[in-house]
Every structure is written in C-alpha cells, then in structure tokens.
Amino acid sequence: MALTLYELGGLDDRRYSLYSWRTRYALAHKGLTPEYKPVRLSDKAAIAFSKQDKVPILVDGGETIQDSFRIALHLEKTYPDRPLFGGEVGQSLSRFFNTWVDRTIVPRLAPMVALDVTGIQDEGDAAHLRRTMEKAFGKTLEELGANRDKDVVAFRRLLDPARAQLRSQPFISGAQPAYADYILFSPLQWSRIVSPLAVLEKDDALAVWFERMLDLYNGLGRTTPARA
Ligand SMILES: N[C@@H](CCC(=O)N[C@@H](CS)C(=O)NCC(=O)O)C(=O)O
C-alpha cells in the first residue's frame, strides 16, 4: 500500500517536526518506506484534507490518520510484523510514557529552544511559531529562553527515570528499540535539529543511548543535520 507522511519542512529542507520523528522511526521499525511530504508550519491549506491543522499525518492507501500515537496504533494493527509495543500491556504502558513525555518533558524543553526554531524557518512560519508559543506560555520567546543555562540543568534531572532504565538495558524498551524509545527520542532529536543548546551532557548515559538511536535504520536520525 502507498504510504505518505506529511511533516514540517524548514529552511534548507530541515525536517524538524518533533512528533513526526516518532512516526519516521515507527515506519522504519516496520520496514516501511513512505513518501515524505514537507509542509510549512503556517500552510494549513496544504493539510486541510486531513480536517485538522497538525502534522504528522499519515496517508495509507485510502486512510488518513493524524496524531503520532494514533498513527503508531494504525501501523501496529495494519502491519503486525515487527511489533512496536510488544502486546497489549506494552501498548498501554507506551501510551502512559507518551503522555509523560508530552506533558512533562516537551513543555520544559520547548521554551528553551523555541527562539532557535525561528532561525530555521521562513518569515511566515517564524511569525506563526512566535504567535502560538507566546500565547501558550504568556511570555516572549526571548523571555522564555533567557535562563536556559540554568533551566537545562533542571531539565536533565527530569529525565532521571529514563536514565535509570538504561542502567540495565541498552534501550528504554529492553534489549531492542521499540516505540517508547521513539517517543523519548523525538523531543531530543527536535532539539538537536533546531538548536545548538547541549541538552544532554556528553557523559550522560542518555547521550550514549541518543547516539545509538541516531544510528538506527542506517542512520535515519542523521538524515537531518544537527544545528551548528
Ligand atoms: N499530539 C500530536 C501533536 C502534533 C503537533 O503538535 N504537531 C505540531 C508540529 S510537531 C504541529 O503540527 N503544530 C501546528 C501548529 O503549531 O500550527 C501528535 O502526537 O502528533
């Protein structure tokens, strides 16, 4: 079946959509290769067919699915080989992990790097991002990132449960990577692409895991370069 993944494209064709990286890895995990369609953040006409305004969007034959977790569920059901979750319990715990990352990790990371994102966007997209972020956080992008040297230290502590997991196994999901790894990977990959901020210290076990994640699937994570 023909698969098309709509995701954000920035200047120099940087694929910087945070949630789309989860879907990219989920597809690679299943051995599926979609056609990638970059869209601008502010170009809602390009994704109007999906009847909502966010990416990633996966079109699989005649079906249109949006929201990265729903896409993962669709892939698991439609392409059951090479499981993403490891059964019902794994699926349920992955949903919990998805919520933890989206409600605890992403909102603490986004303010630190939001201003940097505008540097890889055209004027229209940068204005859109500024407007939506400043409304959501009630501060200017400049104010949000003003204390990031201190904020990043507290942010690293937030990741302790993931760090603990890696003491006894190479991946969050166990001996092999699975969807939980892709969930946590995605905000860190987003940060790597949009910002020069060193979110992880070099000797952090999570930094070692992150490099391992970048190497997966023939270096899929490295196909978009790090922000210099
Ligand atoms: N819960 C959704 C979140 C999707 C989302 O927020 N996507 C961002 C890009 S990474 C977006 O499209 N934002 C549109 C906008 O800000 O106008 C998912 O997991 O896919």
PDB file of C-alpha atoms and ligand atoms in Angstrom:
ATOM      1  CA  MET A   1       0.000   0.000   0.000  1.00  0.00           C
ATOM      2  CA  ALA A   2       1.295   3.540  -0.796  1.00  0.00           C
ATOM      3  CA  LEU A   3       2.250   5.478   2.328  1.00  0.00           C
ATOM      4  CA  THR A   4       2.683   9.254   2.514  1.00  0.00           C
ATOM      5  CA  LEU A   5       3.913  11.101   5.597  1.00  0.00           C
ATOM      6  CA  TYR A   6       3.212  14.833   5.905  1.00  0.00           C
ATOM      7  CA  GLU A   7       5.668  16.580   8.211  1.00  0.00           C
ATOM      8  CA  LEU A   8       7.179  20.025   8.764  1.00  0.00           C
ATOM      9  CA  GLY A   9       9.870  21.264   6.413  1.00  0.00           C
ATOM     10  CA  GLY A  10      12.028  24.245   7.352  1.00  0.00           C
ATOM     11  CA  LEU A  11      14.781  26.216   5.622  1.00  0.00           C
ATOM     12  CA  ASP A  12      17.242  24.003   3.712  1.00  0.00           C
ATOM     13  CA  ASP A  13      14.568  21.313   3.836  1.00  0.00           C
ATOM     14  CA  ARG A  14      15.216  20.550   7.529  1.00  0.00           C
ATOM     15  CA  ARG A  15      12.636  18.044   8.768  1.00  0.00           C
ATOM     16  CA  TYR A  16      12.132  19.431  12.252  1.00  0.00           C
ATOM     17  CA  SER A  17       8.673  18.221  13.243  1.00  0.00           C
ATOM     18  CA  LEU A  18       9.015  16.802  16.774  1.00  0.00           C
ATOM     19  CA  TYR A  19       6.177  14.269  16.569  1.00  0.00           C
ATOM     20  CA  SER A  20       6.941  13.244  13.024  1.00  0.00           C
ATOM     21  CA  TRP A  21      10.235  11.710  14.221  1.00  0.00           C
ATOM     22  CA  ARG A  22       8.211   9.194  16.227  1.00  0.00           C
ATOM     23  CA  THR A  23       6.365   8.208  13.074  1.00  0.00           C
ATOM     24  CA  ARG A  24       9.515   8.121  10.971  1.00  0.00           C
ATOM     25  CA  TYR A  25      11.109   5.650  13.399  1.00  0.00           C
ATOM     26  CA  ALA A  26       7.905   3.610  13.731  1.00  0.00           C
ATOM     27  CA  LEU A  27       7.758   3.229   9.947  1.00  0.00           C
ATOM     28  CA  ALA A  28      11.437   2.267   9.755  1.00  0.00           C
ATOM     29  CA  HIS A  29      10.904  -0.226  12.603  1.00  0.00           C
ATOM     30  CA  LYS A  30       8.221  -1.898  10.488  1.00  0.00           C
ATOM     31  CA  GLY A  31      10.445  -1.861   7.419  1.00  0.00           C
ATOM     32  CA  LEU A  32       8.089   0.573   5.647  1.00  0.00           C
ATOM     33  CA  THR A  33       9.275   3.422   3.441  1.00  0.00           C
ATOM     34  CA  PRO A  34       6.813   6.271   2.952  1.00  0.00           C
ATOM     35  CA  GLU A  35       6.916   9.140   0.567  1.00  0.00           C
ATOM     36  CA  TYR A  36       7.753  12.200   2.686  1.00  0.00           C
ATOM     37  CA  LYS A  37       5.854  15.436   2.022  1.00  0.00           C
ATOM     38  CA  PRO A  38       7.201  18.534   3.763  1.00  0.00           C
ATOM     39  CA  VAL A  39       4.726  21.288   4.624  1.00  0.00           C
ATOM     40  CA  ARG A  40       5.255  24.739   6.094  1.00  0.00           C
ATOM     41  CA  LEU A  41       4.014  25.251   9.654  1.00  0.00           C
ATOM     42  CA  SER A  42       1.710  28.102   8.621  1.00  0.00           C
ATOM     43  CA  ASP A  43       0.418  26.467   5.429  1.00  0.00           C
ATOM     44  CA  LYS A  44      -2.805  24.963   6.741  1.00  0.00           C
ATOM     45  CA  ALA A  45      -4.250  24.735   3.220  1.00  0.00           C
ATOM     46  CA  ALA A  46      -1.698  22.007   2.425  1.00  0.00           C
ATOM     47  CA  ILE A  47      -3.119  19.744   5.154  1.00  0.00           C
ATOM     48  CA  ALA A  48      -6.780  20.846   5.031  1.00  0.00           C
ATOM     49  CA  PHE A  49      -7.612  17.428   3.524  1.00  0.00           C
ATOM     50  CA  SER A  50      -6.991  15.923   6.996  1.00  0.00           C
ATOM     51  CA  LYS A  51      -9.646  18.199   8.575  1.00  0.00           C
ATOM     52  CA  GLN A  52      -7.312  19.394  11.325  1.00  0.00           C
ATOM     53  CA  ASP A  53      -4.190  21.583  11.482  1.00  0.00           C
ATOM     54  CA  LYS A  54      -1.278  19.493  12.782  1.00  0.00           C
ATOM     55  CA  VAL A  55       1.352  17.084  11.470  1.00  0.00           C
ATOM     56  CA  PRO A  56       2.362  14.280  11.338  1.00  0.00           C
ATOM     57  CA  ILE A  57      -0.350  12.966   9.049  1.00  0.00           C
ATOM     58  CA  LEU A  58      -0.044   9.528   7.512  1.00  0.00           C
ATOM     59  CA  VAL A  59      -1.975   8.643   4.394  1.00  0.00           C
ATOM     60  CA  ASP A  60      -2.090   4.885   3.998  1.00  0.00           C
ATOM     61  CA  GLY A  61      -3.932   3.975   0.827  1.00  0.00           C
ATOM     62  CA  GLY A  62      -7.412   5.419   1.321  1.00  0.00           C
ATOM     63  CA  GLU A  63      -6.970   6.154   5.042  1.00  0.00           C
ATOM     64  CA  THR A  64      -5.812   9.440   6.576  1.00  0.00           C
ATOM     65  CA  ILE A  65      -4.518   9.229  10.146  1.00  0.00           C
ATOM     66  CA  GLN A  66      -3.270  12.122  12.281  1.00  0.00           C
ATOM     67  CA  ASP A  67      -1.632  12.218  15.727  1.00  0.00           C
ATOM     68  CA  SER A  68       1.604  10.274  16.147  1.00  0.00           C
ATOM     69  CA  PHE A  69       0.219   7.845  18.733  1.00  0.00           C
ATOM     70  CA  ARG A  70      -2.840   7.059  16.623  1.00  0.00           C
ATOM     71  CA  ILE A  71      -0.528   6.533  13.657  1.00  0.00           C
ATOM     72  CA  ALA A  72       1.548   4.087  15.731  1.00  0.00           C
ATOM     73  CA  LEU A  73      -1.633   2.167  16.654  1.00  0.00           C
ATOM     74  CA  HIS A  74      -2.645   2.072  12.998  1.00  0.00           C
ATOM     75  CA  LEU A  75       0.753   0.742  11.936  1.00  0.00           C
ATOM     76  CA  GLU A  76       0.698  -1.920  14.651  1.00  0.00           C
ATOM     77  CA  LYS A  77      -2.733  -3.122  13.577  1.00  0.00           C
ATOM     78  CA  THR A  78      -2.150  -2.947   9.832  1.00  0.00           C
ATOM     79  CA  TYR A  79       1.433  -4.244   9.783  1.00  0.00           C
ATOM     80  CA  PRO A  80       1.658  -6.638  12.766  1.00  0.00           C
ATOM     81  CA  ASP A  81       5.134  -7.972  11.935  1.00  0.00           C
ATOM     82  CA  ARG A  82       7.987  -6.420  13.969  1.00  0.00           C
ATOM     83  CA  PRO A  83       5.821  -5.244  16.914  1.00  0.00           C
ATOM     84  CA  LEU A  84       6.180  -1.662  18.089  1.00  0.00           C
ATOM     85  CA  PHE A  85       4.686  -2.213  21.542  1.00  0.00           C
ATOM     86  CA  GLY A  86       5.159  -5.866  22.450  1.00  0.00           C
ATOM     87  CA  GLY A  87       1.495  -6.667  23.093  1.00  0.00           C
ATOM     88  CA  GLU A  88      -1.415  -5.069  24.921  1.00  0.00           C
ATOM     89  CA  VAL A  89       0.435  -4.336  28.154  1.00  0.00           C
ATOM     90  CA  GLY A  90       3.312  -2.763  26.247  1.00  0.00           C
ATOM     91  CA  GLN A  91       0.851  -0.692  24.233  1.00  0.00           C
ATOM     92  CA  SER A  92      -0.870   0.583  27.347  1.00  0.00           C
ATOM     93  CA  LEU A  93       2.433   1.445  29.067  1.00  0.00           C
ATOM     94  CA  SER A  94       3.656   3.131  25.889  1.00  0.00           C
ATOM     95  CA  ARG A  95       0.563   5.334  25.955  1.00  0.00           C
ATOM     96  CA  PHE A  96       1.403   6.307  29.534  1.00  0.00           C
ATOM     97  CA  PHE A  97       5.009   7.039  28.525  1.00  0.00           C
ATOM     98  CA  ASN A  98       3.747   9.107  25.568  1.00  0.00           C
ATOM     99  CA  THR A  99       1.650  11.226  27.916  1.00  0.00           C
ATOM    100  CA  TRP A 100       4.537  11.624  30.396  1.00  0.00           C
ATOM    101  CA  VAL A 101       6.910  12.824  27.676  1.00  0.00           C
ATOM    102  CA  ASP A 102       4.306  15.138  26.098  1.00  0.00           C
ATOM    103  CA  ARG A 103       3.150  16.679  29.382  1.00  0.00           C
ATOM    104  CA  THR A 104       6.392  16.734  31.359  1.00  0.00           C
ATOM    105  CA  ILE A 105       9.365  16.737  29.004  1.00  0.00           C
ATOM    106  CA  VAL A 106       8.183  18.645  25.919  1.00  0.00           C
ATOM    107  CA  PRO A 107       6.752  21.681  27.809  1.00  0.00           C
ATOM    108  CA  ARG A 108      10.047  22.105  29.709  1.00  0.00           C
ATOM    109  CA  LEU A 109      12.202  21.705  26.593  1.00  0.00           C
ATOM    110  CA  ALA A 110      10.180  23.852  24.178  1.00  0.00           C
ATOM    111  CA  PRO A 111      10.659  27.217  25.945  1.00  0.00           C
ATOM    112  CA  MET A 112      14.447  26.749  25.984  1.00  0.00           C
ATOM    113  CA  VAL A 113      14.762  26.240  22.220  1.00  0.00           C
ATOM    114  CA  ALA A 114      11.702  27.999  20.745  1.00  0.00           C
ATOM    115  CA  LEU A 115      13.618  31.123  19.710  1.00  0.00           C
ATOM    116  CA  ASP A 116      16.178  28.938  17.924  1.00  0.00           C
ATOM    117  CA  VAL A 117      13.403  27.252  15.918  1.00  0.00           C
ATOM    118  CA  THR A 118      12.633  30.567  14.217  1.00  0.00           C
ATOM    119  CA  GLY A 119      16.190  30.522  12.814  1.00  0.00           C
ATOM    120  CA  ILE A 120      15.415  27.529  10.600  1.00  0.00           C
ATOM    121  CA  GLN A 121      12.036  28.831   9.401  1.00  0.00           C
ATOM    122  CA  ASP A 122      10.993  31.330   6.760  1.00  0.00           C
ATOM    123  CA  GLU A 123       9.441  34.597   7.907  1.00  0.00           C
ATOM    124  CA  GLY A 124       5.826  33.407   7.753  1.00  0.00           C
ATOM    125  CA  ASP A 125       6.470  30.232   9.749  1.00  0.00           C
ATOM    126  CA  ALA A 126       8.621  32.068  12.304  1.00  0.00           C
ATOM    127  CA  ALA A 127       5.812  34.582  12.872  1.00  0.00           C
ATOM    128  CA  HIS A 128       3.303  31.728  13.257  1.00  0.00           C
ATOM    129  CA  LEU A 129       5.504  29.940  15.805  1.00  0.00           C
ATOM    130  CA  ARG A 130       6.143  33.133  17.764  1.00  0.00           C
ATOM    131  CA  ARG A 131       2.446  33.917  17.913  1.00  0.00           C
ATOM    132  CA  THR A 132       1.373  30.430  19.070  1.00  0.00           C
ATOM    133  CA  MET A 133       4.209  29.896  21.580  1.00  0.00           C
ATOM    134  CA  GLU A 134       3.920  33.357  23.117  1.00  0.00           C
ATOM    135  CA  LYS A 135       0.181  32.851  23.522  1.00  0.00           C
ATOM    136  CA  ALA A 136       0.628  29.399  25.078  1.00  0.00           C
ATOM    137  CA  PHE A 137       3.344  30.443  27.551  1.00  0.00           C
ATOM    138  CA  GLY A 138       2.375  34.096  28.148  1.00  0.00           C
ATOM    139  CA  LYS A 139       5.960  35.293  27.566  1.00  0.00           C
ATOM    140  CA  THR A 140       8.054  36.407  24.607  1.00  0.00           C
ATOM    141  CA  LEU A 141      10.331  33.815  23.010  1.00  0.00           C
ATOM    142  CA  GLU A 142      13.275  35.877  24.255  1.00  0.00           C
ATOM    143  CA  GLU A 143      11.971  35.747  27.840  1.00  0.00           C
ATOM    144  CA  LEU A 144      11.276  32.019  27.596  1.00  0.00           C
ATOM    145  CA  GLY A 145      14.885  31.216  26.752  1.00  0.00           C
ATOM    146  CA  ALA A 146      16.520  33.853  28.941  1.00  0.00           C
ATOM    147  CA  ASN A 147      17.530  31.446  31.758  1.00  0.00           C
ATOM    148  CA  ARG A 148      18.147  28.364  29.724  1.00  0.00           C
ATOM    149  CA  ASP A 149      21.658  27.755  31.063  1.00  0.00           C
ATOM    150  CA  LYS A 150      20.049  27.137  34.455  1.00  0.00           C
ATOM    151  CA  ASP A 151      16.828  25.632  33.122  1.00  0.00           C
ATOM    152  CA  VAL A 152      18.711  22.950  31.200  1.00  0.00           C
ATOM    153  CA  VAL A 153      20.244  21.612  34.438  1.00  0.00           C
ATOM    154  CA  ALA A 154      16.766  21.106  35.939  1.00  0.00           C
ATOM    155  CA  PHE A 155      15.577  19.652  32.644  1.00  0.00           C
ATOM    156  CA  ARG A 156      18.295  16.975  32.712  1.00  0.00           C
ATOM    157  CA  ARG A 157      17.116  15.899  36.175  1.00  0.00           C
ATOM    158  CA  LEU A 158      13.601  15.384  34.821  1.00  0.00           C
ATOM    159  CA  LEU A 159      14.982  12.642  32.595  1.00  0.00           C
ATOM    160  CA  ASP A 160      16.238  10.555  35.547  1.00  0.00           C
ATOM    161  CA  PRO A 161      13.620   7.774  35.195  1.00  0.00           C
ATOM    162  CA  ALA A 162      14.790   7.176  31.607  1.00  0.00           C
ATOM    163  CA  ARG A 163      18.425   7.263  32.707  1.00  0.00           C
ATOM    164  CA  ALA A 164      17.722   4.659  35.404  1.00  0.00           C
ATOM    165  CA  GLN A 165      16.113   2.395  32.830  1.00  0.00           C
ATOM    166  CA  LEU A 166      19.301   2.454  30.748  1.00  0.00           C
ATOM    167  CA  ARG A 167      21.446   1.190  33.643  1.00  0.00           C
ATOM    168  CA  SER A 168      20.364  -2.374  32.971  1.00  0.00           C
ATOM    169  CA  GLN A 169      19.481  -2.378  29.253  1.00  0.00           C
ATOM    170  CA  PRO A 170      20.538  -0.630  26.038  1.00  0.00           C
ATOM    171  CA  PHE A 171      17.085   0.706  25.148  1.00  0.00           C
ATOM    172  CA  ILE A 172      14.123   2.124  27.104  1.00  0.00           C
ATOM    173  CA  SER A 173      12.091  -0.820  25.745  1.00  0.00           C
ATOM    174  CA  GLY A 174      14.663  -3.515  26.615  1.00  0.00           C
ATOM    175  CA  ALA A 175      17.287  -5.309  24.542  1.00  0.00           C
ATOM    176  CA  GLN A 176      15.866  -3.861  21.313  1.00  0.00           C
ATOM    177  CA  PRO A 177      14.396  -0.457  20.492  1.00  0.00           C
ATOM    178  CA  ALA A 178      10.610  -0.059  20.277  1.00  0.00           C
ATOM    179  CA  TYR A 179       8.017   2.685  20.316  1.00  0.00           C
ATOM    180  CA  ALA A 180       8.844   4.001  23.826  1.00  0.00           C
ATOM    181  CA  ASP A 181      12.371   4.725  22.591  1.00  0.00           C
ATOM    182  CA  TYR A 182      10.985   6.649  19.626  1.00  0.00           C
ATOM    183  CA  ILE A 183       8.737   8.667  21.950  1.00  0.00           C
ATOM    184  CA  LEU A 184      11.609   9.951  24.092  1.00  0.00           C
ATOM    185  CA  PHE A 185      13.972  10.245  21.145  1.00  0.00           C
ATOM    186  CA  SER A 186      11.690  12.674  19.309  1.00  0.00           C
ATOM    187  CA  PRO A 187      11.948  15.797  21.525  1.00  0.00           C
ATOM    188  CA  LEU A 188      15.708  15.316  21.849  1.00  0.00           C
ATOM    189  CA  GLN A 189      16.014  14.916  18.084  1.00  0.00           C
ATOM    190  CA  TRP A 190      13.877  18.032  17.606  1.00  0.00           C
ATOM    191  CA  SER A 191      16.229  19.938  19.884  1.00  0.00           C
ATOM    192  CA  ARG A 192      19.303  18.590  18.043  1.00  0.00           C
ATOM    193  CA  ILE A 193      17.871  19.854  14.719  1.00  0.00           C
ATOM    194  CA  VAL A 194      16.582  23.261  15.821  1.00  0.00           C
ATOM    195  CA  SER A 195      19.062  24.387  18.474  1.00  0.00           C
ATOM    196  CA  PRO A 196      22.769  24.392  19.333  1.00  0.00           C
ATOM    197  CA  LEU A 197      21.869  24.028  23.050  1.00  0.00           C
ATOM    198  CA  ALA A 198      23.576  20.970  24.607  1.00  0.00           C
ATOM    199  CA  VAL A 199      20.523  19.420  26.210  1.00  0.00           C
ATOM    200  CA  LEU A 200      22.444  16.322  27.347  1.00  0.00           C
ATOM    201  CA  GLU A 201      25.944  16.247  28.775  1.00  0.00           C
ATOM    202  CA  LYS A 202      28.395  14.129  26.775  1.00  0.00           C
ATOM    203  CA  ASP A 203      28.995  11.549  29.532  1.00  0.00           C
ATOM    204  CA  ASP A 204      25.284  11.096  30.255  1.00  0.00           C
ATOM    205  CA  ALA A 205      24.020   7.528  29.653  1.00  0.00           C
ATOM    206  CA  LEU A 206      21.129   9.132  27.788  1.00  0.00           C
ATOM    207  CA  ALA A 207      23.564  10.814  25.397  1.00  0.00           C
ATOM    208  CA  VAL A 208      25.087   7.390  24.624  1.00  0.00           C
ATOM    209  CA  TRP A 209      21.582   5.987  24.038  1.00  0.00           C
ATOM    210  CA  PHE A 210      20.717   9.010  21.871  1.00  0.00           C
ATOM    211  CA  GLU A 211      23.728   8.370  19.596  1.00  0.00           C
ATOM    212  CA  ARG A 212      22.631   4.723  19.375  1.00  0.00           C
ATOM    213  CA  MET A 213      19.157   5.916  18.347  1.00  0.00           C
ATOM    214  CA  LEU A 214      20.604   8.213  15.660  1.00  0.00           C
ATOM    215  CA  ASP A 215      22.488   5.224  14.209  1.00  0.00           C
ATOM    216  CA  LEU A 216      19.389   3.003  13.886  1.00  0.00           C
ATOM    217  CA  TYR A 217      17.932   2.199  10.469  1.00  0.00           C
ATOM    218  CA  ASN A 218      21.041   3.204   8.514  1.00  0.00           C
ATOM    219  CA  GLY A 219      21.438   6.467  10.398  1.00  0.00           C
ATOM    220  CA  LEU A 220      17.854   7.649   9.859  1.00  0.00           C
ATOM    221  CA  GLY A 221      18.192  10.242  12.619  1.00  0.00           C
ATOM    222  CA  ARG A 222      21.241  11.786  10.970  1.00  0.00           C
ATOM    223  CA  THR A 223      19.457  12.427   7.655  1.00  0.00           C
ATOM    224  CA  THR A 224      18.604  15.876   9.040  1.00  0.00           C
ATOM    225  CA  PRO A 225      21.755  17.600  10.298  1.00  0.00           C
ATOM    226  CA  ALA A 226      22.295  18.975  13.807  1.00  0.00           C
ATOM    227  CA  ARG A 227      22.002  22.743  14.205  1.00  0.00           C
ATOM    228  CA  ALA A 228      25.503  24.183  14.275  1.00  0.00           C
TER     229      ALA A 228
HETATM  230  N1  LIG B   1      -0.391  15.059  19.649  1.00  0.00           N
HETATM  231  C1  LIG B   1       0.059  15.351  18.308  1.00  0.00           C
HETATM  232  C2  LIG B   1       0.806  16.667  18.303  1.00  0.00           C
HETATM  233  C3  LIG B   1       1.116  17.148  16.890  1.00  0.00           C
HETATM  234  C4  LIG B   1       1.726  18.539  16.862  1.00  0.00           C
HETATM  235  O1  LIG B   1       1.589  19.351  17.806  1.00  0.00           O
HETATM  236  N2  LIG B   1       2.404  18.847  15.744  1.00  0.00           N
HETATM  237  C5  LIG B   1       2.992  20.148  15.542  1.00  0.00           C
HETATM  238  C6  LIG B   1       4.310  20.016  14.780  1.00  0.00           C
HETATM  239  S1  LIG B   1       5.481  18.950  15.562  1.00  0.00           S
HETATM  240  C7  LIG B   1       2.082  20.960  14.626  1.00  0.00           C
HETATM  241  O2  LIG B   1       1.699  20.487  13.589  1.00  0.00           O
HETATM  242  N3  LIG B   1       1.726  22.191  15.014  1.00  0.00           N
HETATM  243  C8  LIG B   1       0.893  23.018  14.215  1.00  0.00           C
HETATM  244  C9  LIG B   1       0.850  24.440  14.630  1.00  0.00           C
HETATM  245  O3  LIG B   1       1.504  24.802  15.622  1.00  0.00           O
HETATM  246  O4  LIG B   1       0.200  25.221  13.932  1.00  0.00           O
HETATM  247  C10 LIG B   1       0.914  14.186  17.803  1.00  0.00           C
HETATM  248  O5  LIG B   1       1.395  13.381  18.636  1.00  0.00           O
HETATM  249  O6  LIG B   1       1.040  14.027  16.585  1.00  0.00           O
END
